[in-house]
Coordinates of C-alpha atoms in Angstrom, one line a residue:
X1 CA 181.4 8.2 207.2
X2 CA 183.8 9.1 204.3
X3 CA 186.8 11.1 205.6
X4 CA 189.7 13.1 204.1
X5 CA 191.7 9.9 204.0
X6 CA 189.3 8.3 201.3
X7 CA 191.3 8.2 198.2
X8 CA 188.0 8.6 195.9
X9 CA 187.1 11.9 197.6
X10 CA 190.6 13.2 197.3
X11 CA 190.2 12.7 193.5
X12 CA 186.8 14.4 193.3
X13 CA 187.8 17.3 195.5
X14 CA 191.4 17.8 195.2
X15 CA 192.9 19.5 198.2
X16 CA 194.5 22.9 198.1
X17 CA 197.5 21.7 200.1
X18 CA 200.8 21.7 198.5
X19 CA 202.7 18.4 198.2
X20 CA 203.5 16.8 201.5
X21 CA 207.2 17.8 201.4
X22 CA 206.0 21.4 201.5
X23 CA 203.8 21.0 204.4
X24 CA 204.7 22.7 207.6
X25 CA 202.5 20.6 209.8
X26 CA 199.0 19.0 210.0
X27 CA 196.1 20.8 208.9
X28 CA 192.3 20.2 209.4
X29 CA 192.6 17.6 206.6
X30 CA 194.5 15.4 209.0
X31 CA 191.6 15.5 211.7
X32 CA 189.9 12.1 211.5
X33 CA 186.6 13.7 212.9
X34 CA 186.3 15.9 209.9
X35 CA 184.8 14.9 206.5
X36 CA 183.5 16.4 203.4
X37 CA 179.9 15.1 204.0
X38 CA 177.3 16.6 205.9
X39 CA 177.0 13.8 208.4
X40 CA 178.7 15.6 211.1
X41 CA 178.9 19.3 211.7
X42 CA 182.3 21.1 211.4
X43 CA 183.2 23.4 214.4
X44 CA 185.8 26.2 214.5
X45 CA 186.1 26.5 210.8
X46 CA 187.2 30.0 210.9
X47 CA 190.2 29.1 213.2
X48 CA 190.9 26.1 211.1
X49 CA 191.0 28.0 207.8
X50 CA 193.1 30.8 209.6
X51 CA 195.7 28.1 210.6
X52 CA 195.6 26.5 207.1
X53 CA 196.3 30.0 205.6
X54 CA 199.4 30.5 208.0
X55 CA 200.8 27.1 206.7
X56 CA 200.1 27.9 203.1
X57 CA 201.5 31.5 202.5
X58 CA 201.2 31.0 198.7
X59 CA 197.4 31.5 199.4
X60 CA 196.9 35.1 200.8
X61 CA 193.5 35.3 202.6
X62 CA 191.6 37.4 200.0
X63 CA 188.1 38.7 200.2
X64 CA 188.1 38.7 196.5
X65 CA 188.7 35.0 195.8
X66 CA 185.5 33.4 194.2
X67 CA 184.9 29.8 193.3
X68 CA 181.9 29.0 191.1
X69 CA 179.9 25.9 191.6
X70 CA 177.2 24.5 189.2
X71 CA 175.9 21.1 188.2
X72 CA 173.0 19.2 186.6
X73 CA 171.4 15.8 186.8
X74 CA 173.5 12.6 186.6
X75 CA 171.5 11.0 183.9
X76 CA 171.1 11.9 180.2
X77 CA 168.4 14.5 179.3
X78 CA 165.1 13.5 177.9
X79 CA 165.0 16.5 175.7
X80 CA 166.7 15.7 172.5
X81 CA 168.5 19.1 172.7
X82 CA 168.8 19.2 176.4
X83 CA 172.4 17.7 176.8
X84 CA 173.6 20.2 174.1
X85 CA 172.1 23.1 175.9
X86 CA 173.6 22.1 179.1
X87 CA 177.0 21.8 177.5
X88 CA 176.7 25.3 176.2
X89 CA 175.3 26.6 179.6
X90 CA 178.5 25.2 181.1
X91 CA 180.8 26.5 178.4
X92 CA 179.3 30.0 179.3
X93 CA 180.3 29.5 182.8
X94 CA 183.8 28.3 182.1
X95 CA 184.2 31.3 179.9
X96 CA 183.1 33.6 182.6
X97 CA 185.5 32.2 185.1
X98 CA 188.4 32.0 182.8
X99 CA 188.0 35.7 182.0
X100 CA 187.8 36.7 185.6
X101 CA 190.3 34.2 187.1
X102 CA 187.7 32.2 189.1
X103 CA 187.9 28.5 189.9
X104 CA 184.7 26.3 188.8
X105 CA 183.5 22.9 189.8
X106 CA 180.7 21.2 187.7
X107 CA 179.0 18.4 189.7
X108 CA 176.4 15.9 188.5
X109 CA 176.7 13.3 191.3
X110 CA 174.3 13.4 194.3
X111 CA 176.6 13.8 197.1
X112 CA 173.9 12.8 199.7
X113 CA 171.5 10.0 198.5
X114 CA 168.3 11.8 199.7
X115 CA 169.4 15.3 198.8
X116 CA 168.3 15.6 195.1
X117 CA 166.9 17.9 192.8
X118 CA 167.1 21.6 194.1
X119 CA 168.4 20.4 197.5
X120 CA 171.5 18.9 195.9
X121 CA 173.4 22.0 196.0
X122 CA 173.7 22.1 199.8
X123 CA 176.1 19.1 200.2
X124 CA 178.0 20.0 197.1
X125 CA 178.6 23.6 198.5
X126 CA 179.4 22.2 201.9
X127 CA 182.1 20.0 200.3
X128 CA 183.6 22.7 198.2
X129 CA 184.0 24.9 201.3
X130 CA 186.3 22.3 202.7
X131 CA 188.0 21.3 199.6
X132 CA 188.8 25.0 198.7
X133 CA 189.6 26.7 201.9
X134 CA 191.4 29.3 199.9
X135 CA 188.2 30.5 198.5
X136 CA 186.5 33.3 200.4
X137 CA 183.1 33.2 198.6
X138 CA 181.4 30.1 196.9
X139 CA 179.2 31.3 194.0
X140 CA 176.4 28.9 193.2
X141 CA 174.9 29.1 189.8
X142 CA 171.9 26.9 188.6
X143 CA 172.6 25.0 185.4
X144 CA 169.8 27.1 183.6
X145 CA 171.5 30.3 184.5
X146 CA 173.8 32.2 182.0
X147 CA 176.3 35.0 182.5
X148 CA 175.3 37.6 180.1
X149 CA 177.7 40.2 181.2
X150 CA 181.2 38.6 181.1
X151 CA 183.1 41.4 182.3
X152 CA 180.9 42.3 185.3
X153 CA 182.5 41.6 188.8
X154 CA 180.5 41.1 191.9
X155 CA 180.7 44.0 194.1
X156 CA 182.1 42.2 197.0
X157 CA 182.9 45.2 199.1
X158 CA 179.3 45.8 199.4
X159 CA 178.9 42.5 201.4
X160 CA 182.0 42.7 203.7
X161 CA 179.6 42.7 206.6
X162 CA 177.5 39.8 205.3
X163 CA 177.9 35.9 204.7
X164 CA 175.3 35.3 201.9
X165 CA 174.0 37.3 199.0
X166 CA 170.6 36.4 197.2
X167 CA 168.7 38.3 194.6
X168 CA 165.1 39.4 196.1
X169 CA 162.9 42.1 197.4
X170 CA 162.6 42.8 201.1
X171 CA 159.1 43.9 201.1
X172 CA 158.1 40.6 199.5
X173 CA 160.1 38.7 202.0
X174 CA 159.0 40.4 205.2
X175 CA 155.6 41.9 204.5
X176 CA 154.1 39.6 201.8
X177 CA 155.9 36.4 203.0
X178 CA 156.1 35.2 199.3
X179 CA 157.9 32.1 198.3
X180 CA 159.0 33.9 195.2
X181 CA 160.3 36.9 196.9
X182 CA 163.9 35.6 196.1
X183 CA 165.7 33.3 194.0
X184 CA 167.7 30.5 195.4
X185 CA 169.2 29.5 192.2
X186 CA 172.0 32.0 192.1
X187 CA 173.6 33.1 195.3
X188 CA 177.1 33.7 197.0
X189 CA 177.9 32.4 200.4
X190 CA 181.2 33.1 202.4
X191 CA 183.4 30.3 203.3
X192 CA 183.1 30.6 207.2
X193 CA 181.7 29.0 210.3
X194 CA 178.5 31.0 209.9
X195 CA 177.8 29.4 206.6
X196 CA 178.8 25.9 207.8
X197 CA 175.9 26.3 210.4
X198 CA 173.5 27.9 208.0
X199 CA 174.0 25.1 205.5
X200 CA 173.3 22.5 208.2
X201 CA 170.1 24.4 209.2
X202 CA 169.0 24.8 205.7
X203 CA 169.7 21.3 204.8
X204 CA 167.8 20.0 207.8
X205 CA 164.6 21.4 206.1
X206 CA 165.3 19.1 203.2
X207 CA 164.4 15.4 202.3
X208 CA 167.1 13.9 204.6
X209 CA 165.2 15.3 207.6
X210 CA 162.7 13.0 209.4
X211 CA 160.5 16.3 209.5
X212 CA 160.6 16.8 205.9
X213 CA 156.8 16.4 205.4
X214 CA 156.2 18.6 208.5
X215 CA 158.5 21.2 206.9
X216 CA 156.4 21.3 203.8
X217 CA 153.2 21.9 205.9
X218 CA 155.1 24.7 207.9
X219 CA 156.2 26.4 204.8
X220 CA 152.7 26.5 203.3
X221 CA 151.2 27.9 206.6
X222 CA 153.8 30.7 206.6
X223 CA 154.1 31.4 203.0
X224 CA 150.5 31.7 201.8
X225 CA 151.3 31.8 198.1
X226 CA 153.3 28.6 198.1
X227 CA 151.3 26.2 195.8
X228 CA 152.9 22.9 196.3
X229 CA 153.1 20.8 199.3
X230 CA 156.8 19.7 199.5
X231 CA 159.6 21.6 201.3
X232 CA 161.8 23.2 198.8
X233 CA 165.1 25.1 199.1
X234 CA 163.7 28.5 198.1
X235 CA 160.7 28.4 200.4
X236 CA 162.9 27.3 203.3
X237 CA 165.2 30.1 202.6
X238 CA 162.5 32.7 202.7
X239 CA 161.3 31.1 205.9
X240 CA 164.7 31.3 207.6
X241 CA 164.8 35.1 206.8
X242 CA 161.3 35.6 208.1
X243 CA 161.2 33.3 211.0
X244 CA 164.9 32.2 211.6
X245 CA 165.8 35.3 213.8
X246 CA 168.6 37.9 213.7
X247 CA 171.4 35.4 213.4
X248 CA 170.4 34.5 209.9
X249 CA 168.7 37.6 208.8
X250 CA 171.5 40.2 209.7
X251 CA 174.0 38.2 207.6
X252 CA 172.1 37.7 204.5
X253 CA 172.2 40.6 201.9
X254 CA 169.1 40.8 199.7
X255 CA 170.4 42.2 196.4
X256 CA 168.5 44.0 193.7
X257 CA 170.7 46.6 192.6
X258 CA 171.9 44.5 189.6
X259 CA 170.9 41.3 187.9
X260 CA 172.2 38.6 190.2
X261 CA 169.1 36.8 189.1
X262 CA 167.7 38.3 186.0
X263 CA 164.4 36.9 184.9
X264 CA 164.7 35.9 181.3
X265 CA 161.3 37.0 180.1
X266 CA 162.1 40.6 180.4
X267 CA 165.7 40.3 179.0
X268 CA 166.1 38.3 175.9
X269 CA 164.1 40.6 173.5
X270 CA 166.7 43.4 174.4
X271 CA 169.8 42.0 173.5
X272 CA 170.5 43.8 170.1
X273 CA 169.7 47.2 171.8
X274 CA 172.2 46.3 174.5
X275 CA 174.7 45.3 172.0
X276 CA 174.5 48.5 170.1
X277 CA 174.7 50.5 173.1
X278 CA 177.6 48.6 174.7
X279 CA 179.5 47.7 171.3
X280 CA 179.4 44.0 172.0
X281 CA 180.4 43.2 168.4
X282 CA 183.6 45.1 168.4
X283 CA 187.1 43.8 169.2
X284 CA 188.1 43.8 173.0
X285 CA 190.9 46.3 172.5
X286 CA 188.5 48.9 170.9
X287 CA 186.4 49.1 174.0
X288 CA 188.8 49.0 176.6
X289 CA 188.9 52.8 176.9
X290 CA 185.6 53.1 178.9
X291 CA 183.2 56.0 178.3
X292 CA 179.6 55.8 177.4
X293 CA 179.8 52.2 176.0
X294 CA 181.4 50.9 179.2
X295 CA 178.8 52.7 181.2
X296 CA 176.2 50.9 179.1
X297 CA 177.8 47.4 179.4
X298 CA 177.7 47.9 183.2
X299 CA 173.7 48.0 182.9
X300 CA 173.6 44.6 181.1
X301 CA 172.1 41.9 183.0
X302 CA 174.9 40.0 184.8
X303 CA 173.1 36.7 185.1
X304 CA 170.0 35.7 182.9
X305 CA 168.2 32.9 184.5
X306 CA 165.8 30.6 182.5
X307 CA 163.5 29.8 185.6
X308 CA 160.8 27.4 184.5
X309 CA 162.4 26.6 181.1
X310 CA 163.6 23.1 182.2
X311 CA 166.2 22.7 179.2
X312 CA 167.1 19.3 180.2
X313 CA 163.6 17.8 180.3
X314 CA 162.0 20.3 177.9
X315 CA 158.9 20.2 180.3
X316 CA 158.8 24.0 180.5
X317 CA 156.2 26.0 182.3
X318 CA 152.8 25.8 180.7
X319 CA 152.8 29.8 180.8
X320 CA 155.7 29.9 178.3
X321 CA 154.3 29.6 174.8
X322 CA 155.7 27.6 172.1
X323 CA 159.5 27.6 171.6
X324 CA 160.1 30.8 173.6
X325 CA 162.5 28.9 176.0
X326 CA 164.6 27.5 173.3
X327 CA 164.7 30.8 171.3
X328 CA 165.4 32.9 174.5
X329 CA 168.3 30.4 175.5
X330 CA 169.9 30.6 172.1
X331 CA 169.9 34.3 172.0
X332 CA 171.3 34.7 175.5
X333 CA 173.9 32.1 174.8
X334 CA 175.0 33.8 171.7
X335 CA 174.9 37.3 173.2
X336 CA 177.3 36.1 175.9
X337 CA 179.5 34.2 173.4
X338 CA 179.8 37.3 171.2
X339 CA 181.6 38.8 174.2
X340 CA 184.1 35.9 174.1
X341 CA 184.4 35.6 170.3
X342 CA 185.1 39.4 169.7
X343 CA 188.5 38.8 171.4
X344 CA 189.3 36.4 168.6
X345 CA 188.0 38.6 165.8
X346 CA 184.7 36.9 165.2
X347 CA 181.0 37.5 166.2
X348 CA 177.6 36.0 165.9
X349 CA 175.6 38.3 163.7
X350 CA 172.5 36.5 164.1
X351 CA 171.8 35.8 167.8
X352 CA 169.3 33.1 166.9
X353 CA 171.9 31.0 165.0
X354 CA 174.9 29.7 166.9
X355 CA 176.5 28.2 163.7
X356 CA 177.0 31.4 161.8
X357 CA 179.9 33.6 162.6
X358 CA 181.4 36.5 160.7
X359 CA 184.9 38.0 161.0
X360 CA 185.4 41.5 162.5
X361 CA 187.5 44.1 160.6
X362 CA 191.0 44.2 161.9
X363 CA 191.9 47.9 162.1

């Protein structure tokens, strides 16, 4: 078992502790029974975090501190343009975090040898909670999701009584019991003991569990529209809401008041109209005053998620015709990038061409 004493893990997840000379005593990092890995459950995490904050007053315990986590596969993409797209998707997330003052961690290593593909996020989130006790919320964003409203801030006050936020529809979850009633590729989870236990429970439905095959059967029995046999993270999350009891259900907020997960098909054709209404092409200082344009910007999709497009492999869903995925991704990336470039006096006049920029008038 790897512990906090392991120098490699200290490099991978730098501690938020100050230098030893400034420390006021031992913290949970000095506990030999605690680790970054999912091998052993962490107990009393709220108390340990609280004690850590008292020893590190430079970090006030804030409800508004968000840490973004994302990642992709460890090997090169098979699609010739895949690595380029992943780089641009990552740049988009870095830009959003820089603009809003959030930390970010991009991971492309499997932190548990059996937890791969969509299950890989769980050990990463678990490790990041421990590595960043100062973060109140961990914000997982899939590699194929783009921030398309760079100024939008998550309404955290809305979630003060909840520990997880997912985009979905309650009728589809509880009445239809559909595996596509929510999306598990973009969500927020609070850094707390509840979340530690939830991640353990969720993760035990994945491939590290000896009951993995049986879990797949159970999910198909419960979620009648689930077409494939394996246990997947999204179906497992729906199952925990439907069958997991009040302990999980009451602390998970199902959000559809804004596009925490905006399905790309209905979005990418409307960017020009959004830009005209929200004045995306004008310089930052010119739209600071608010008013009608600011109201329009609030309605822009926060996240545009290219589910089914598979930018790394290029093996997109057969329902998507031709180059619709690549065209849509290019448009979304350039729409988001215009919100960054305008602060430097430039803009992409054609959302379909990243290489062309034009200067904005300086007046």
